[in-house]
CSV table of C-alpha atoms in Angstrom, one decimal:
chain,number,residue,atom,x,y,z
A,2,MET,CA,0.0,0.0,0.0
A,3,ILE,CA,1.3,3.4,-0.9
A,4,PRO,CA,1.8,5.6,2.2
A,5,LYS,CA,-0.5,8.5,2.8
A,6,ARG,CA,0.5,12.1,3.4
A,7,SER,CA,-1.6,15.2,3.1
A,8,LEU,CA,-2.3,18.8,3.8
A,9,VAL,CA,-5.9,19.1,4.8
A,10,THR,CA,-7.6,22.3,5.9
A,11,GLY,CA,-9.4,23.1,9.0
A,12,ALA,CA,-13.0,24.3,8.7
A,13,VAL,CA,-14.5,27.5,9.8
A,14,VAL,CA,-18.0,27.0,11.3
A,15,LYS,CA,-19.8,28.8,8.6
A,16,GLN,CA,-18.0,26.9,5.9
A,17,ARG,CA,-19.4,23.6,7.3
A,18,ASN,CA,-22.6,24.5,5.5
A,19,LEU,CA,-20.9,23.7,2.2
A,20,LEU,CA,-20.0,20.2,3.2
A,21,VAL,CA,-23.6,19.0,3.0
A,22,ASN,CA,-23.9,20.0,-0.6
A,23,ARG,CA,-20.6,19.3,-2.2
A,24,ARG,CA,-19.0,16.3,-3.7
A,25,VAL,CA,-15.6,15.6,-2.3
A,26,CYS,CA,-12.6,14.6,-4.4
A,27,ARG,CA,-9.0,13.7,-3.5
A,28,CYS,CA,-5.7,13.6,-5.3
A,29,LEU,CA,-2.4,11.9,-5.2
A,30,SER,CA,1.1,13.1,-4.3
A,31,LEU,CA,4.4,12.3,-5.9
A,32,GLY,CA,4.9,8.7,-5.0
A,33,PHE,CA,2.3,8.9,-2.2
A,34,CYS,CA,-1.4,8.3,-1.9
A,35,SER,CA,-2.4,11.7,-0.6
A,36,PRO,CA,-5.7,13.5,-0.3
A,37,VAL,CA,-6.9,16.2,-2.6
A,38,ARG,CA,-10.4,17.3,-2.4
A,39,ALA,CA,-12.2,19.4,-4.8
A,40,THR,CA,-15.7,20.8,-5.5
A,41,LEU,CA,-17.6,21.1,-8.7
A,42,LYS,CA,-18.0,24.4,-10.5
A,43,ASP,CA,-21.8,24.3,-10.4
A,44,LEU,CA,-21.9,24.1,-6.6
A,45,ARG,CA,-21.9,27.6,-5.3
A,46,PRO,CA,-21.1,28.8,-1.8
A,47,LEU,CA,-23.8,30.2,0.3
A,48,PRO,CA,-23.7,34.0,1.2
A,49,GLU,CA,-22.4,33.4,4.7
A,50,GLN,CA,-19.5,31.4,3.4
A,51,ARG,CA,-17.8,34.2,1.5
A,52,GLU,CA,-14.9,36.3,2.7
A,53,GLN,CA,-13.7,33.7,5.2
A,54,PRO,CA,-10.3,34.5,6.8
A,55,ALA,CA,-7.2,32.3,6.2
A,56,SER,CA,-5.9,30.1,9.0
A,57,ASP,CA,-2.4,29.5,10.2
A,58,PRO,CA,-0.2,27.6,10.3
A,59,LEU,CA,-1.6,25.1,7.8
A,60,LEU,CA,-2.3,27.6,5.0
A,61,ARG,CA,-6.1,27.6,4.5
A,62,LEU,CA,-6.1,26.9,0.8
A,63,ILE,CA,-9.8,27.7,0.7
A,64,THR,CA,-11.7,30.5,-1.1
A,65,ALA,CA,-15.4,30.2,-0.7
A,66,THR,CA,-15.9,31.9,-4.1
A,67,HIS,CA,-13.7,29.3,-5.9
A,68,ALA,CA,-15.1,26.0,-6.9
A,69,LEU,CA,-11.9,24.0,-6.8
A,70,VAL,CA,-10.3,23.7,-3.4
A,71,LEU,CA,-6.9,22.1,-3.5
A,72,SER,CA,-4.4,21.2,-0.8
A,73,ILE,CA,-1.1,19.4,-1.0
A,74,SER,CA,0.8,16.4,0.1
A,75,ILE,CA,4.1,16.7,-1.8
A,76,LEU,CA,1.9,17.3,-4.8
A,77,ALA,CA,-1.5,16.8,-3.6
A,78,GLY,CA,-4.5,18.9,-3.0
A,79,VAL,CA,-6.7,20.3,-0.3
A,80,TRP,CA,-10.2,20.2,1.0
A,81,ILE,CA,-12.6,21.9,3.4
A,82,ALA,CA,-12.4,19.7,6.4
A,83,PRO,CA,-10.6,19.2,9.7
A,84,PRO,CA,-7.4,17.3,9.5
A,85,VAL,CA,-7.6,13.6,8.7
A,86,ALA,CA,-6.8,11.6,11.8
A,87,VAL,CA,-4.5,9.2,9.9
A,88,ALA,CA,-2.7,11.8,7.8
A,89,ASN,CA,0.4,13.7,8.4
A,90,ASN,CA,0.0,17.5,7.7
A,91,VAL,CA,2.4,18.8,5.1
A,92,ARG,CA,2.9,22.5,4.4
A,93,LEU,CA,3.2,24.1,1.1
A,94,ALA,CA,6.7,25.0,2.0
A,95,ASP,CA,7.5,21.2,2.0
A,96,VAL,CA,7.0,21.1,-1.8
A,97,GLU,CA,10.5,21.4,-3.1
A,98,ASN,CA,9.7,21.5,-6.9
A,99,PRO,CA,9.2,25.2,-7.7
A,100,GLU,CA,7.1,24.4,-10.8
A,101,LEU,CA,4.9,22.1,-8.8
A,102,ARG,CA,4.5,24.7,-6.1
A,103,ALA,CA,3.5,27.2,-8.7
A,104,GLY,CA,0.9,24.9,-10.1
A,105,ILE,CA,-0.6,24.2,-6.6
A,106,GLN,CA,-0.7,27.9,-5.8
A,107,ALA,CA,-2.3,28.8,-9.1
A,108,ALA,CA,-5.0,26.1,-8.6
A,109,THR,CA,-5.8,27.2,-5.0
A,110,SER,CA,-6.1,30.8,-6.0
A,111,GLY,CA,-8.5,30.0,-8.8
A,112,GLU,CA,-6.1,30.5,-11.7
A,113,TYR,CA,-7.1,27.2,-13.3
A,114,THR,CA,-5.8,27.9,-16.8
A,115,LYS,CA,-2.4,28.6,-15.4
A,116,ALA,CA,-2.5,25.5,-13.2
A,117,GLU,CA,-3.6,23.4,-16.2
A,118,LEU,CA,-0.6,24.6,-18.2
A,119,ILE,CA,1.8,23.9,-15.4
A,120,PHE,CA,0.5,20.4,-14.7
A,121,THR,CA,0.4,19.6,-18.4
A,122,ARG,CA,4.0,20.7,-18.7
A,123,ILE,CA,5.1,18.5,-15.8
A,124,LEU,CA,3.3,15.6,-17.4
A,125,THR,CA,5.0,16.2,-20.8
A,126,GLU,CA,8.3,15.7,-19.0
A,127,ASP,CA,7.2,12.7,-16.9
A,128,PRO,CA,3.7,11.2,-17.8
A,129,SER,CA,4.1,8.5,-15.1
A,130,LEU,CA,3.1,10.9,-12.2
A,131,ALA,CA,-0.3,9.7,-10.9
A,132,SER,CA,-0.5,12.6,-8.6
A,133,VAL,CA,-0.2,15.2,-11.3
A,134,TRP,CA,-2.9,13.5,-13.4
A,135,SER,CA,-5.2,13.6,-10.4
A,136,ASN,CA,-4.4,17.3,-9.7
A,137,LEU,CA,-5.0,18.0,-13.4
A,138,GLY,CA,-8.4,16.2,-13.1
A,139,ASN,CA,-9.4,18.4,-10.2
A,140,VAL,CA,-8.6,21.5,-12.2
A,141,HIS,CA,-10.7,20.2,-15.1
A,142,MET,CA,-13.6,19.4,-12.7
A,143,SER,CA,-13.5,23.0,-11.5
A,144,GLN,CA,-13.6,24.2,-15.1
A,145,GLY,CA,-16.7,22.0,-15.7
A,146,ARG,CA,-14.9,19.6,-18.0
A,147,ALA,CA,-16.0,16.4,-16.4
A,148,LYS,CA,-15.1,14.1,-19.4
A,149,GLN,CA,-11.5,15.4,-19.4
A,150,ALA,CA,-11.3,15.0,-15.7
A,151,PHE,CA,-12.6,11.4,-16.0
A,152,ASP,CA,-9.8,10.7,-18.5
A,153,ASP,CA,-7.2,12.3,-16.1
A,154,TYR,CA,-8.4,10.2,-13.2
A,155,THR,CA,-8.4,7.1,-15.3
A,156,ARG,CA,-4.7,7.6,-16.0
A,157,ALA,CA,-4.1,8.0,-12.3
A,158,VAL,CA,-6.0,4.8,-11.6
A,159,GLN,CA,-3.9,3.0,-14.2
A,160,LEU,CA,-0.6,4.4,-12.7
A,161,ALA,CA,-1.6,3.8,-9.0
A,162,PRO,CA,-4.1,0.9,-9.0
A,163,ASP,CA,-3.6,0.1,-5.3
A,164,ALA,CA,-4.3,3.7,-4.1
A,165,PRO,CA,-7.9,4.6,-3.1
A,166,VAL,CA,-7.6,8.3,-4.1
A,167,PRO,CA,-7.9,7.9,-8.0
A,168,TYR,CA,-11.0,5.8,-7.7
A,169,LEU,CA,-12.6,8.3,-5.3
A,170,ASN,CA,-11.8,11.2,-7.7
A,171,ARG,CA,-13.1,9.3,-10.8
A,172,ALA,CA,-16.4,8.6,-9.0
A,173,ILE,CA,-16.9,12.4,-8.8
A,174,ALA,CA,-16.4,12.8,-12.5
A,175,LEU,CA,-18.7,9.8,-13.2
A,176,GLU,CA,-21.5,11.3,-11.0
A,177,GLU,CA,-21.2,14.6,-12.9
A,178,LEU,CA,-21.3,12.8,-16.3
A,179,GLY,CA,-24.5,11.1,-15.1
A,180,LEU,CA,-26.0,14.4,-14.2
A,181,GLN,CA,-25.2,15.7,-17.7
A,182,LEU,CA,-26.9,12.7,-19.3
A,183,GLU,CA,-29.9,13.2,-17.1
A,184,ARG,CA,-30.2,16.8,-18.2
A,185,GLU,CA,-30.0,15.6,-21.8
A,186,GLY,CA,-33.0,13.3,-21.3
A,187,LEU,CA,-31.0,10.1,-21.1
A,188,PRO,CA,-31.9,8.7,-17.7
A,189,ALA,CA,-30.9,5.1,-18.5
A,190,GLU,CA,-27.4,6.2,-19.5
A,191,ALA,CA,-27.2,8.4,-16.4
A,192,LEU,CA,-27.9,5.3,-14.3
A,193,VAL,CA,-25.0,3.5,-15.9
A,194,ARG,CA,-22.6,6.3,-15.0
A,195,TRP,CA,-23.9,6.4,-11.4
A,196,ARG,CA,-23.5,2.7,-10.9
A,197,GLU,CA,-19.9,3.0,-12.3
A,198,ALA,CA,-19.4,5.8,-9.7
A,199,LEU,CA,-20.6,3.5,-7.0
A,200,ALA,CA,-18.2,0.8,-8.1
A,201,ASP,CA,-15.3,3.3,-7.9
A,202,CYS,CA,-16.4,4.4,-4.4
A,203,ASP,CA,-16.4,0.7,-3.4
A,204,SER,CA,-12.9,0.3,-4.9
A,205,ALA,CA,-11.7,3.3,-2.9
A,206,ILE,CA,-13.3,1.9,0.3
A,207,ALA,CA,-11.8,-1.6,-0.3
A,208,ARG,CA,-8.4,0.0,-0.4
A,209,ASP,CA,-9.0,2.1,2.7
A,210,ALA,CA,-12.1,1.5,4.7
A,211,ARG,CA,-11.5,4.6,6.7
A,212,GLU,CA,-11.6,6.9,3.7
A,213,PHE,CA,-14.5,9.0,4.9
A,214,ALA,CA,-14.6,11.1,1.6
A,215,ALA,CA,-15.4,7.9,-0.3
A,216,TRP,CA,-18.2,7.0,2.1
A,217,PHE,CA,-19.6,10.5,1.8
A,218,ASN,CA,-19.4,10.5,-2.0
A,219,LYS,CA,-21.0,7.1,-2.2
A,220,GLY,CA,-23.9,8.4,-0.1
A,221,ASN,CA,-24.3,11.2,-2.7
A,222,VAL,CA,-24.5,8.7,-5.5
A,223,GLU,CA,-27.0,6.5,-3.6
A,224,LEU,CA,-29.1,9.6,-3.1
A,225,ARG,CA,-29.1,10.0,-6.9
A,226,LEU,CA,-30.3,6.4,-7.2
A,227,HIS,CA,-33.0,7.0,-4.6
A,228,ASP,CA,-31.6,4.3,-2.3
A,229,TYR,CA,-32.2,6.2,0.9
A,230,ASP,CA,-31.3,3.5,3.3
A,231,ALA,CA,-28.0,2.9,1.6
A,232,ALA,CA,-27.3,6.7,1.5
A,233,LEU,CA,-28.1,6.9,5.2
A,234,SER,CA,-25.6,4.1,6.0
A,235,CYS,CA,-22.9,5.8,3.9
A,236,PHE,CA,-23.4,9.3,5.5
A,237,SER,CA,-23.5,7.8,9.0
A,238,THR,CA,-20.2,6.0,8.4
A,239,ALA,CA,-18.6,9.2,7.0
A,240,ALA,CA,-19.8,11.1,10.0
A,241,ASP,CA,-18.5,8.5,12.4
A,242,LEU,CA,-15.1,8.5,10.6
A,243,ALA,CA,-14.9,12.3,10.5
A,244,PRO,CA,-16.8,13.5,13.6
A,245,GLY,CA,-15.4,17.0,13.2
A,246,ILE,CA,-17.3,17.6,10.0
A,247,ALA,CA,-20.7,18.9,10.9
A,248,GLY,CA,-22.0,18.6,7.4
A,249,TYR,CA,-21.6,14.9,7.4
A,250,ARG,CA,-23.7,14.5,10.5
A,251,LEU,CA,-26.3,16.9,9.2
A,252,ARG,CA,-26.6,14.9,5.9
A,253,ALA,CA,-27.1,11.7,8.0
A,254,ALA,CA,-29.9,13.4,9.9
A,255,GLN,CA,-31.6,14.5,6.7
A,256,LEU,CA,-31.6,10.9,5.5
A,257,LEU,CA,-32.9,9.7,8.9
A,258,PHE,CA,-35.9,12.0,8.3
A,259,GLN,CA,-36.3,10.7,4.8
A,260,VAL,CA,-36.6,7.1,6.0
A,261,GLY,CA,-39.1,8.0,8.6
A,262,ASN,CA,-37.1,8.4,11.8
A,263,THR,CA,-38.2,11.9,12.5
A,264,GLU,CA,-37.4,11.9,16.3
A,265,GLY,CA,-33.9,10.6,15.6
A,266,ALA,CA,-33.4,13.2,12.9
A,267,VAL,CA,-34.5,16.1,15.1
A,268,ARG,CA,-32.3,14.9,17.9
A,269,THR,CA,-29.3,14.7,15.6
A,270,VAL,CA,-29.8,18.1,14.1
A,271,LYS,CA,-30.2,19.7,17.5
A,272,GLY,CA,-26.9,18.0,18.4
A,273,VAL,CA,-25.2,19.5,15.4
A,274,LEU,CA,-26.6,23.0,16.3
A,275,ARG,CA,-25.3,22.8,19.9
A,276,LYS,CA,-21.8,22.6,18.5
A,277,ASN,CA,-22.4,24.8,15.4
A,278,PRO,CA,-25.0,27.5,16.3
A,279,ASN,CA,-24.2,29.5,13.2
A,280,TYR,CA,-25.0,26.7,10.8
A,281,ALA,CA,-27.8,28.1,8.6
A,282,GLU,CA,-28.7,25.0,6.8
A,283,ALA,CA,-29.0,23.0,10.0
A,284,HIS,CA,-31.5,25.7,11.3
A,285,SER,CA,-33.5,25.4,8.1
A,286,THR,CA,-33.4,21.6,8.2
A,287,LEU,CA,-34.7,21.6,11.8
A,288,ALA,CA,-37.4,24.1,10.8
A,289,ALA,CA,-38.8,21.6,8.2
A,290,MET,CA,-38.6,18.7,10.6
A,291,LEU,CA,-40.3,20.6,13.5
A,292,TRP,CA,-43.1,21.6,11.1
A,293,SER,CA,-43.7,17.9,10.3
A,294,GLN,CA,-44.2,17.3,14.1
A,295,GLY,CA,-46.7,20.1,14.3
A,296,GLN,CA,-44.4,22.6,16.0
A,297,LEU,CA,-45.2,25.6,13.8
A,298,ALA,CA,-43.9,28.3,16.2
A,299,ALA,CA,-40.7,26.5,16.8
A,300,ALA,CA,-40.3,25.8,13.1
A,301,GLU,CA,-40.7,29.5,12.3
A,302,GLY,CA,-38.1,30.4,14.9
A,303,GLN,CA,-35.6,28.1,13.3
A,304,LEU,CA,-36.3,29.4,9.8
A,305,GLU,CA,-35.8,33.0,11.0
A,306,ALA,CA,-32.5,31.9,12.6
A,307,ALA,CA,-31.4,30.5,9.2
A,308,LEU,CA,-32.4,33.7,7.4
A,309,ASP,CA,-30.5,35.8,10.0
A,310,LEU,CA,-27.3,33.8,9.1
A,311,GLY,CA,-27.7,34.4,5.4
A,312,GLY,CA,-29.3,32.6,2.5
A,313,ARG,CA,-32.7,32.6,0.8
A,314,TRP,CA,-34.2,29.9,3.0
A,315,ARG,CA,-37.8,31.0,2.3
A,316,ASP,CA,-37.2,30.3,-1.4
A,317,ALA,CA,-37.8,26.6,-2.0
A,318,GLY,CA,-36.2,26.9,-5.5
A,319,TRP,CA,-33.1,28.4,-4.1
A,320,VAL,CA,-32.9,25.7,-1.4
A,321,ALA,CA,-33.3,23.0,-4.0
A,322,ALA,CA,-30.5,24.5,-6.1
A,323,ASN,CA,-28.1,25.0,-3.3
A,324,THR,CA,-28.6,21.9,-1.2
A,325,ARG,CA,-29.0,18.2,-1.6
A,326,TRP,CA,-32.0,17.6,0.5
A,327,PRO,CA,-34.0,14.3,0.1
A,328,PRO,CA,-37.6,14.7,-1.2
A,329,ARG,CA,-39.4,14.3,2.1
A,330,LEU,CA,-37.4,17.1,3.7
A,331,GLU,CA,-37.9,19.4,0.6
A,332,GLU,CA,-41.7,18.7,0.8
A,333,ALA,CA,-41.8,19.5,4.5
A,334,LEU,CA,-40.0,22.8,4.0
A,335,GLN,CA,-42.3,23.7,1.1
A,336,ARG,CA,-45.4,23.1,3.3
A,337,LEU,CA,-43.9,25.2,6.0
A,338,LEU,CA,-43.3,28.0,3.6
A,339,ASP,CA,-46.8,27.7,2.2
A,340,ILE,CA,-48.3,28.0,5.6
A,341,SER,CA,-46.0,30.8,6.6
A,342,THR,CA,-47.1,33.0,3.6
A,343,THR,CA,-50.7,32.7,4.7
A,344,LEU,CA,-50.2,33.7,8.4
A,345,PRO,CA,-51.4,37.1,9.3
A,346,ILE,CA,-48.8,39.7,10.2
A,347,VAL,CA,-49.0,40.6,13.9
């Protein structure tokens, strides 16, 4: 097994809202299996997640306005999460290759064209570097070029077949390719891509069962396939493996609600909010759940709390576009909003 090293970012409380909605990728380092996690271009940050300060000493390579979030591990990338328990933190200063350092800095600052040129130049000199292929794939994902990213990740899989990271990354590209096919009116073809994505998640997990990003991404794909019990299991596992990521636990709570365990879901969301009181999506989630229990006043209070923190939580279309809520939760919020608009102003 290739040893793992990575630089993983810490998470600001308000940035945790992003984690519920984003697909999580990783990347390889030179000669190592190291995490790089990236987001897709079409997934936008919520208002309260902008203008977040940088953190020391680990170089917060996060910009809420940028879709790709890269970190490093000799060549690897970053992600919006607390440090991985099993990984060794590596600073950008530890990257000795100046060209590689320039590519990482360009990617993390949103200069994707520049990063692409640098990584391509490195690969022209040495096409055997799985880590560079994976970083290049992350850049292409951020640019909305899922097919190119898929090809990049496939090269990384071929070069490092025993590492979990390339499979995890390729699953992200496959999920996005499935979404594209669905938008084109090709649902059967989309299902094929999503099942391929599940297979890649399983391959990543088989190589490292504690790879929480693989569990989280698998849950996202199961959600696409409407297998809510399987999605709940995946999100719960991810949350157990990475207890510092509030978004994982919130996603598990949302799936608890979907499968009918409303009391357990409410209890879980309240636990998330005790530790993260500024988590807007958790407040709006709890609002929908409380409405389903007939607690209208309490639901309104939670919805107002979410609005105070930022976001258009009274706009069901905005919520659908900016979150990944299961259908029962979306329906509960819609009914709460329908009732709220008919209430008299006191």
